[in-house]
XYZ file of C-alpha atoms in Angstrom:
498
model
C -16.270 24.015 25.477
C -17.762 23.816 21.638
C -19.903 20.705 23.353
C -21.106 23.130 26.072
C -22.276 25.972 23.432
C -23.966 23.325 21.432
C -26.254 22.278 24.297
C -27.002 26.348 25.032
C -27.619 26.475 20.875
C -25.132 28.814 20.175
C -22.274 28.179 17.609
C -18.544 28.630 17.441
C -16.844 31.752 16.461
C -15.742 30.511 13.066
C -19.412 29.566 12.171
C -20.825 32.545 13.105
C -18.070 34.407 10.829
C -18.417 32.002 7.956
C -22.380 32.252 8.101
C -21.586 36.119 7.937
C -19.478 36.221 5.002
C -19.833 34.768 1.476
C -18.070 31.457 0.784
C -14.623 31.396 -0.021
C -14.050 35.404 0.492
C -13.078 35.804 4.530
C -9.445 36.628 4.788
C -8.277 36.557 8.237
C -6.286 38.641 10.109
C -3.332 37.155 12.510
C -4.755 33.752 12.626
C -1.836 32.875 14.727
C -1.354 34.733 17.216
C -1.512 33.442 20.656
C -2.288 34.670 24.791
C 0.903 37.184 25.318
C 1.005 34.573 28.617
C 4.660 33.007 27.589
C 5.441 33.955 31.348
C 3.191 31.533 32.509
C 2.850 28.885 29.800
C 4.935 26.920 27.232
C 4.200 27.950 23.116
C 2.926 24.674 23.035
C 0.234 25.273 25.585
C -1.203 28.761 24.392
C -1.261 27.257 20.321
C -3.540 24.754 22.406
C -5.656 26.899 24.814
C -5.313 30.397 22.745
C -5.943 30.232 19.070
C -5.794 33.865 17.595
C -5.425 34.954 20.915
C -9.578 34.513 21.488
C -10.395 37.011 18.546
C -11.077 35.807 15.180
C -10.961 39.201 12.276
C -10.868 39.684 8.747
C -11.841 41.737 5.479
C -14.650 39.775 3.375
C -17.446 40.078 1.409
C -21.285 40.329 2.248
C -24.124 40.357 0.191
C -22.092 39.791 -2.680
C -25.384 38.157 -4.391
C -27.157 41.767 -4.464
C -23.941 43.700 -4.385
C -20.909 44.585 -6.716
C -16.987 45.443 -6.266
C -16.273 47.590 -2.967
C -19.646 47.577 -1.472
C -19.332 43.672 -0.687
C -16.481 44.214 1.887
C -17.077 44.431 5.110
C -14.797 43.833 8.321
C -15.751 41.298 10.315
C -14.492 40.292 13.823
C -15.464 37.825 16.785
C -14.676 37.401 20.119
C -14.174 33.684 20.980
C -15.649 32.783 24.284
C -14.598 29.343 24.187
C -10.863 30.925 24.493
C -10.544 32.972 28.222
C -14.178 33.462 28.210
C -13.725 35.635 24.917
C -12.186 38.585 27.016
C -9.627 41.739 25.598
C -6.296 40.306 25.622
C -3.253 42.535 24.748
C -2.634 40.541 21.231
C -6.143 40.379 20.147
C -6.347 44.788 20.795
C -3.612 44.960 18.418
C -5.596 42.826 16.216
C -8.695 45.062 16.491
C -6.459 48.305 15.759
C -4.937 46.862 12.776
C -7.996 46.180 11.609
C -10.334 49.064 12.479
C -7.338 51.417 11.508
C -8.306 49.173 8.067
C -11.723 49.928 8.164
C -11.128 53.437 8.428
C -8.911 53.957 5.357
C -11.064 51.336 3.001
C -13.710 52.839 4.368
C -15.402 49.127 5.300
C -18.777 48.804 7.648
C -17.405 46.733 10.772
C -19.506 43.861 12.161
C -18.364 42.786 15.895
C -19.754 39.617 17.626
C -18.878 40.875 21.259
C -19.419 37.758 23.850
C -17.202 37.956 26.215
C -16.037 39.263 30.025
C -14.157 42.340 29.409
C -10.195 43.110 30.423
C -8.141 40.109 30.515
C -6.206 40.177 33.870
C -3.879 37.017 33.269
C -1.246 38.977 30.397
C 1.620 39.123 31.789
C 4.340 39.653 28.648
C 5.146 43.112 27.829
C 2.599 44.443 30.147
C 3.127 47.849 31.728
C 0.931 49.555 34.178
C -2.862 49.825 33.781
C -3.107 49.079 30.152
C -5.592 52.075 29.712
C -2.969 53.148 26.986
C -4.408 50.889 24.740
C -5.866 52.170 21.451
C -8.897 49.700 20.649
C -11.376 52.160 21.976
C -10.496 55.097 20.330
C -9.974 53.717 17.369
C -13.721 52.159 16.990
C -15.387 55.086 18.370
C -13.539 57.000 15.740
C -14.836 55.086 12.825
C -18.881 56.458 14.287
C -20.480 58.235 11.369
C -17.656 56.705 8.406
C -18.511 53.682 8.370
C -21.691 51.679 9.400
C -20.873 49.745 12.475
C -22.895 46.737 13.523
C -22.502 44.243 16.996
C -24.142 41.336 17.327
C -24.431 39.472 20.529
C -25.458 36.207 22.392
C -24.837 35.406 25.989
C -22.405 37.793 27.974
C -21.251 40.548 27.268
C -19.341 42.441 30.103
C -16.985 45.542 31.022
C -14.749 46.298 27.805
C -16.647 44.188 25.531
C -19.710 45.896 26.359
C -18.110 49.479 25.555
C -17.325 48.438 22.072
C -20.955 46.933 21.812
C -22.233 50.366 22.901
C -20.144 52.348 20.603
C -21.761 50.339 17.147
C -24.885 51.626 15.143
C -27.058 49.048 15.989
C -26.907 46.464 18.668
C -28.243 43.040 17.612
C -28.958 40.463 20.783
C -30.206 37.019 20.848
C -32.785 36.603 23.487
C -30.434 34.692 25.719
C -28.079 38.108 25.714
C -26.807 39.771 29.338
C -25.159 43.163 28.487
C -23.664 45.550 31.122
C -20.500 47.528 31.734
C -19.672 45.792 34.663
C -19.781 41.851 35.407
C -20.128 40.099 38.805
C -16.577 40.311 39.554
C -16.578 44.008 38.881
C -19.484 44.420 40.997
C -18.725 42.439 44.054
C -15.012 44.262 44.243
C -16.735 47.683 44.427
C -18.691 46.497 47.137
C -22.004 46.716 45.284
C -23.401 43.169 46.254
C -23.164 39.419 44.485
C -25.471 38.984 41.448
C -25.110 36.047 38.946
C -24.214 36.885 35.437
C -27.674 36.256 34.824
C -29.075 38.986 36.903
C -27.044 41.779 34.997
C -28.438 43.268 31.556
C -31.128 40.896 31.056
C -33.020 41.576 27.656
C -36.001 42.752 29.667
C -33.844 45.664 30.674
C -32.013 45.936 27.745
C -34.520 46.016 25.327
C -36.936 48.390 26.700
C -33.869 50.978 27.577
C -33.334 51.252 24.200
C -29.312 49.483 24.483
C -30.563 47.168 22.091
C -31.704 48.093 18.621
C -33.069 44.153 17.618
C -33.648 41.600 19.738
C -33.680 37.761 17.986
C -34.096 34.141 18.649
C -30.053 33.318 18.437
C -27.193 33.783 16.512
C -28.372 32.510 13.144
C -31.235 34.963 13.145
C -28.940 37.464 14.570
C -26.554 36.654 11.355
C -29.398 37.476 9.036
C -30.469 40.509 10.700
C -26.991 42.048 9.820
C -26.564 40.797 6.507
C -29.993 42.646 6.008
C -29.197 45.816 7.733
C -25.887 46.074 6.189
C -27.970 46.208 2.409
C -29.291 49.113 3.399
C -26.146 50.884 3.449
C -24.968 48.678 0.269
C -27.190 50.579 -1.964
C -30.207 49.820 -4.458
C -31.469 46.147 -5.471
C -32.874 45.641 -8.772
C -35.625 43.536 -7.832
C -38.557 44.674 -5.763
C -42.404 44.025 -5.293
C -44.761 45.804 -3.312
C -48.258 45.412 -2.308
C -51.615 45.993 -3.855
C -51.528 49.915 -2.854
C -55.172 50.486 -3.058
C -54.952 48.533 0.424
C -53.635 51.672 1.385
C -57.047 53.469 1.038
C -58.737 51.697 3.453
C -55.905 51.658 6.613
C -57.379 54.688 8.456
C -60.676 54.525 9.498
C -63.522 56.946 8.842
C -63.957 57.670 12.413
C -61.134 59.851 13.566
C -61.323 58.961 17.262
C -60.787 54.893 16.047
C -57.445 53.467 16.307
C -55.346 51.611 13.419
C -52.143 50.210 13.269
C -49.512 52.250 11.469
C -47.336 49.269 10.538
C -49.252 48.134 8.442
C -49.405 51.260 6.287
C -45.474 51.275 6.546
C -45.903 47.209 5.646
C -47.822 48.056 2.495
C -46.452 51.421 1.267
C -42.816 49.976 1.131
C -41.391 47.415 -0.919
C -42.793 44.106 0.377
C -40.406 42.249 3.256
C -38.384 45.337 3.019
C -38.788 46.650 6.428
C -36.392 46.309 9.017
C -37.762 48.281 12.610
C -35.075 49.350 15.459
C -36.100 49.877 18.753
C -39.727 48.438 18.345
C -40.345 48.749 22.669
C -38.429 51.533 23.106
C -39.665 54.924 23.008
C -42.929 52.820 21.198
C -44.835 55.998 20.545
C -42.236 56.537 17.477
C -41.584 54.138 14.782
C -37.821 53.788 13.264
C -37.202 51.586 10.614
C -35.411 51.115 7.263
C -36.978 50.356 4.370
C -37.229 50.591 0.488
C -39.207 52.067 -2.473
C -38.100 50.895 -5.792
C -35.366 48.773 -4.283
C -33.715 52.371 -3.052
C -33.132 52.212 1.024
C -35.027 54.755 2.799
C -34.975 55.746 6.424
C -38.845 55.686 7.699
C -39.906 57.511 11.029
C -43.654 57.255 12.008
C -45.589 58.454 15.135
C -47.777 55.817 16.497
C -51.278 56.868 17.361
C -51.715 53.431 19.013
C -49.316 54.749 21.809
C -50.625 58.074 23.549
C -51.956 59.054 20.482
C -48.939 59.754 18.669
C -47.608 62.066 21.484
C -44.143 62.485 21.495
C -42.390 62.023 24.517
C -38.299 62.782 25.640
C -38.047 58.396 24.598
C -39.487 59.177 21.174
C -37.741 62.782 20.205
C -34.751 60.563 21.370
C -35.345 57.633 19.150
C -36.469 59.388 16.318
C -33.105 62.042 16.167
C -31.086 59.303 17.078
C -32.161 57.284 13.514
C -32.240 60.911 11.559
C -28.694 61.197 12.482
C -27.954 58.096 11.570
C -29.809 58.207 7.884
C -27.940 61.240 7.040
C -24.248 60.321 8.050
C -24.331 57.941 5.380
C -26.746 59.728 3.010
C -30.097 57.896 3.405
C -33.463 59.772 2.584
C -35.851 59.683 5.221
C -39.628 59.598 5.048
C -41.797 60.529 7.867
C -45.224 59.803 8.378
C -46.712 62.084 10.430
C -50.035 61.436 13.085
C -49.533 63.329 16.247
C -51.207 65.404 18.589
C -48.085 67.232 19.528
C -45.646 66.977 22.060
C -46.497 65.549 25.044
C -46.985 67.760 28.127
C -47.657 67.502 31.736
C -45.993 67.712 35.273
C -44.899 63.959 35.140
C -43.263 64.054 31.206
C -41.117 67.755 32.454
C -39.307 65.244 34.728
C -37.820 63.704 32.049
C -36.347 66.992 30.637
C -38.519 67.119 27.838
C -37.895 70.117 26.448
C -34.121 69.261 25.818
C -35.046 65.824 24.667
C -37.993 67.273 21.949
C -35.835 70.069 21.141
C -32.731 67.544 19.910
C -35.542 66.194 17.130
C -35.470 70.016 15.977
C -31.700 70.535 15.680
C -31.142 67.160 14.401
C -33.726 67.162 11.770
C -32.939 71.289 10.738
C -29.763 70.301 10.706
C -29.854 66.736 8.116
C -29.245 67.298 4.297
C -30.501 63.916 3.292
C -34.045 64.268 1.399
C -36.849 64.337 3.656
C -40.440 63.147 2.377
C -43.214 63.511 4.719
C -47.136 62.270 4.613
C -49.633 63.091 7.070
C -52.032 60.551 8.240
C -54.146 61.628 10.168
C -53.077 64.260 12.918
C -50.819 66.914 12.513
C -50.567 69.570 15.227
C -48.702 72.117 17.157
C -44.969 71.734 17.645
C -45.017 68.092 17.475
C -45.853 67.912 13.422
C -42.953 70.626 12.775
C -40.642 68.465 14.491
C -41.824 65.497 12.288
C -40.889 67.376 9.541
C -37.396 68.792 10.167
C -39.111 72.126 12.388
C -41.356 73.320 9.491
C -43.582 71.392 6.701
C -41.743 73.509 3.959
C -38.069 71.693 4.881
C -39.086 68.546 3.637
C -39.152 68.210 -0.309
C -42.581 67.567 -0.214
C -45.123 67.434 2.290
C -48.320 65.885 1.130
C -51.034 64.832 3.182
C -53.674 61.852 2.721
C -57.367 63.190 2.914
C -57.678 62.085 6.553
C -55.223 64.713 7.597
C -56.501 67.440 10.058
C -54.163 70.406 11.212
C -53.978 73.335 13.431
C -51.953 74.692 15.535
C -52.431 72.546 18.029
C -54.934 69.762 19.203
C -58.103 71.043 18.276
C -59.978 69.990 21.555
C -57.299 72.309 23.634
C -57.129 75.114 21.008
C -61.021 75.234 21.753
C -60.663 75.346 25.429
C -58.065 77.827 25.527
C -59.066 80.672 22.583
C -63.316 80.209 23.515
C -62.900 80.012 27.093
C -64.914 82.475 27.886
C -68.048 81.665 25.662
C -67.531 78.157 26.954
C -67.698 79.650 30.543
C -70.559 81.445 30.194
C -72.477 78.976 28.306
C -71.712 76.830 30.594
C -73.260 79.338 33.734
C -76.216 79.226 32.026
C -76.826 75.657 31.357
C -73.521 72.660 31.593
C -75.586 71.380 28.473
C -75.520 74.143 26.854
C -71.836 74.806 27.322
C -71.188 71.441 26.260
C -73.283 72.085 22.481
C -70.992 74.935 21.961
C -67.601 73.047 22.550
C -68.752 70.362 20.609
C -70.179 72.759 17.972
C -66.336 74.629 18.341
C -64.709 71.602 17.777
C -66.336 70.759 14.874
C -65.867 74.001 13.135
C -62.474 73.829 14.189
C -61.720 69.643 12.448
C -63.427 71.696 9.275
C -61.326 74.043 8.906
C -58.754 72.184 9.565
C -59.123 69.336 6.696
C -56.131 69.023 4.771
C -58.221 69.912 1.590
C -58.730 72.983 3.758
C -55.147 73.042 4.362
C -53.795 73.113 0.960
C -55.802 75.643 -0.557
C -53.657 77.752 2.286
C -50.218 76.354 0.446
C -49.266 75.367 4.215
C -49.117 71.763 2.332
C -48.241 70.711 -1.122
C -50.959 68.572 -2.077
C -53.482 66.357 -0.994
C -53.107 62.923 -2.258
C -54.612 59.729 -2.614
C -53.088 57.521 -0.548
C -52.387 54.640 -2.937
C -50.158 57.353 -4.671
C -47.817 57.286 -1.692
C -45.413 55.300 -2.938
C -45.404 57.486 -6.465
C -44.734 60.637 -4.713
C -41.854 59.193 -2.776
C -40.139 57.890 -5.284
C -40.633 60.834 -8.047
C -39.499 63.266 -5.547
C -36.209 61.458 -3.919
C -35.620 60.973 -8.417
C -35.699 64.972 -8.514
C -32.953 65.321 -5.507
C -29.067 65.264 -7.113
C -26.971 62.683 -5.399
C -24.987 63.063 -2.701
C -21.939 63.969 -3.055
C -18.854 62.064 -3.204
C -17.030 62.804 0.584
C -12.845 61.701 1.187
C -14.030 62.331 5.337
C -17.160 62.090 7.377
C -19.916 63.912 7.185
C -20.623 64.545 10.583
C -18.067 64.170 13.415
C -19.934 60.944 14.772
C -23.293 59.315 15.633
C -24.886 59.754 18.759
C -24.410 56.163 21.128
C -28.000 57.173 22.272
């Protein structure tokens, strides 16, 4: 079975783990335990076929290089597919309660490698009835919002394994990943067809659904991703570099109807190899990532003109409350950079419920106490800008913009149509060329008086700044919030899965 991984390029259970934790620090949890299948086999057989009953756990540290005392430890648990397919045998849930109930009092982030197929149907000592009194489930959903919860995941992951998956933070998944809450077996006994394991919860579906946060090459990558999101929630790192900011200057281009890629002003205003984006191709026309400025994690949301113009959408409200909620369960500032238009609108978009889904990015953002910074690029209009910063530009602790920033109340071209109809109308009788001169000439006036120079005189923004200050402002104004404070429980109930 370890042979057959090797040709697939995946690794064993135990390497996975070890490349996980630092050397010489795992301390595992019921190492041997065996299949509760005594019915059916001799001791002798399950020590052989059923080492640690297919789920390998235990407390060590992570990061320890950048880290110090309690923030190292971290749970850390795999299923083992090359024991029963890695699926939820009755010895390996007690296993998982002992050590989530673990996680919960120490207050440890969990990190689950979830391959496997689900209930195990084989048990057959001490089994009662349907087993759904088993506590695994509600246990891990409990620790949502206490502790940061990572799964990682390469090749299948079906059924019961797949709940778990769904109930972490973030969902890492090598490329070769099939994720879904049933598997063939499943499917064909509720008469819903025959698929291979293949066809279910490919990463094309996966990915662009939003199930999965990050998508990698394999499990080593996968490894790395964790260790790196898991630093966020560690705390500060001493050292740091950053890019030559000026850069910064230069991003946006004079033209305001010419594109530019907003990663790369999130690539240079943070420190340098510090980003770490969830979600890239879902909900694309928002940005979610973690970052840092002065070693310090930040949260960073960004609308991205490059999609729709930097219209949000119901998949962008959702993605961007989703990682707001997230920031400020465990106390991480957010920054948002704000270009948008507004919210999207249409017949087609109402379909999606919009106006529940864009309305959750005002409760959830209204509702954070983390320290918001936000920066406006270029855009920032109608309900759409509110929403980017917590429902009004004077929740965040500053809102600054860069001198490319235009406002109003909402996109300038529609505010035209709509409040100089008329004029338009009649110009327009008279001579289409004529009508067209005074939109133009509307607009115009409009983009004027709308600069964020403009802007600022009005105190509807705190300053206008140079953008190679960015980083300056961030930092000096998350130094002049007080810490969090210490909390003995959660501070919110739990984490939206979606």
């Amino acid at each position: 079975m370890v042979e057959r991984r090797r040709k697939v390029h995946r690794r064993t259970t135990r390497e996975n783990i070890a490349d996980l934790v630092d050397d010489g620090t795992f301390v595992e949890y019921g190492p041997l335990v065996i299949a509760p299948q005594r019915r059916r086999h001799s001791v002798e057989y399950l020590i052989r076929r059923t080492p640690a009953d297919g789920l390998v756990g235990g407390i060590g540290e992570v990061n320890g290089h950048l880290f110090e005392g309690h923030k190292k430890q971290v749970v850390a648990m795999s299923y083992d597919y090359t024991v029963l397919a890695g699926t939820q045998g009755g010895q390996n849930h007690r296993k998982k309660d002992r050590l989530f109930e673990l996680a919960e009092k120490w207050k440890l982030p969990v990190v689950l490698f979830t391959e496997g197929g689900g209930g195990r149907p084989g048990d057959t000592d001490g089994m009662g009835g349907s087993g759904l009194d088993c506590l695994a489930f509600y246990l891990f959903a409990r620790l949502s919002g206490a502790v940061p919860i990572v799964a990682i995941n390469s090749g299948y992951c079906f059924a019961g394994n797949a709940a778990l998956l769904g109930c972490a933070d973030v969902v890492i998944a090598a490329k070769d990943s099939n994720i879904g809450m049933g598997g063939p077996a499943m499917i064909e006994g509720g008469g819903l067809g025959v698929y291979e394991p293949k066809e279910i919860g490919p990463m094309s579906v996966q990915v662009p659904n939003g199930v999965v946060d990050i998508e990698v090459e394999d499990e080593i990558e996968a490894v790395a991703v964790a260790k790196k999101y898991l630093s966020y929630f560690q705390g500060a790192v001493s050292e740091w570099d950053c890019a030559d900011q000026r850069l910064l200057r230069s991003v946006i281009p004079e033209n305001r109807l010419r594109m530019y890629d907003v990663r790369t002003v999130i690539d240079l205003m943070f420190d340098t190899d510090s980003v770490l984006e969830l979600r890239p191709r879902f909900g694309v026309g928002m940005i979610t990532a973690f970052a840092r400025i002065e070693g310090r994690p930040v949260g960073v949301v960004a609308n991205n003109p490059a999609h729709l113009a930097g219209a949000i959408d119901s998949d962008n409200a959702d993605k961007a409350a989703r990682f707001i909620q997230l920031c400020d369960a465990f106390d991480i500032p957010i920054i948002t950079l704000i270009d948008t238009p507004g919210m999207m609108v249409g017949p087609e978009v109402e379909k999606t419920a919009l106006v529940r889904h864009c309305s959750r990015l005002f409760v959830t953002a209204a509702n954070a106490t983390v320290p918001m910074v936000s920066i406006v690029l270029r855009k920032c209009y109608g309900l759409g800008s509110q929403g980017m910063a917590a429902a009004t530009l004077k929740a965040p602790v500053i809102t600054v913009a860069w001198p490319t920033g235009e406002f109003g109340g909402m996109g300038l071209e529609g505010f035209v149509r709509l409040g100089y109809r008329k004029e338009i109308e009649e110009a327009t009788a008279e001579d289409p060329e004529k009508g067209e001169a005074l939109y133009r000439q509307l607009v115009d006036k409009m983009y004027d008086h709308g600069k964020a120079l403009n802007t600022a005189t009005w105190f509807e923004i705190d300053d206008v700044i140079d953008p190679a200050e960015s980083r300056k402002v961030i930092s000096r104004a998350l130094a002049a919030t007080p810490p969090p404070p210490a909390r003995e429980h959660k501070k919110h109930p739990y984490i939206d899965t979606w």
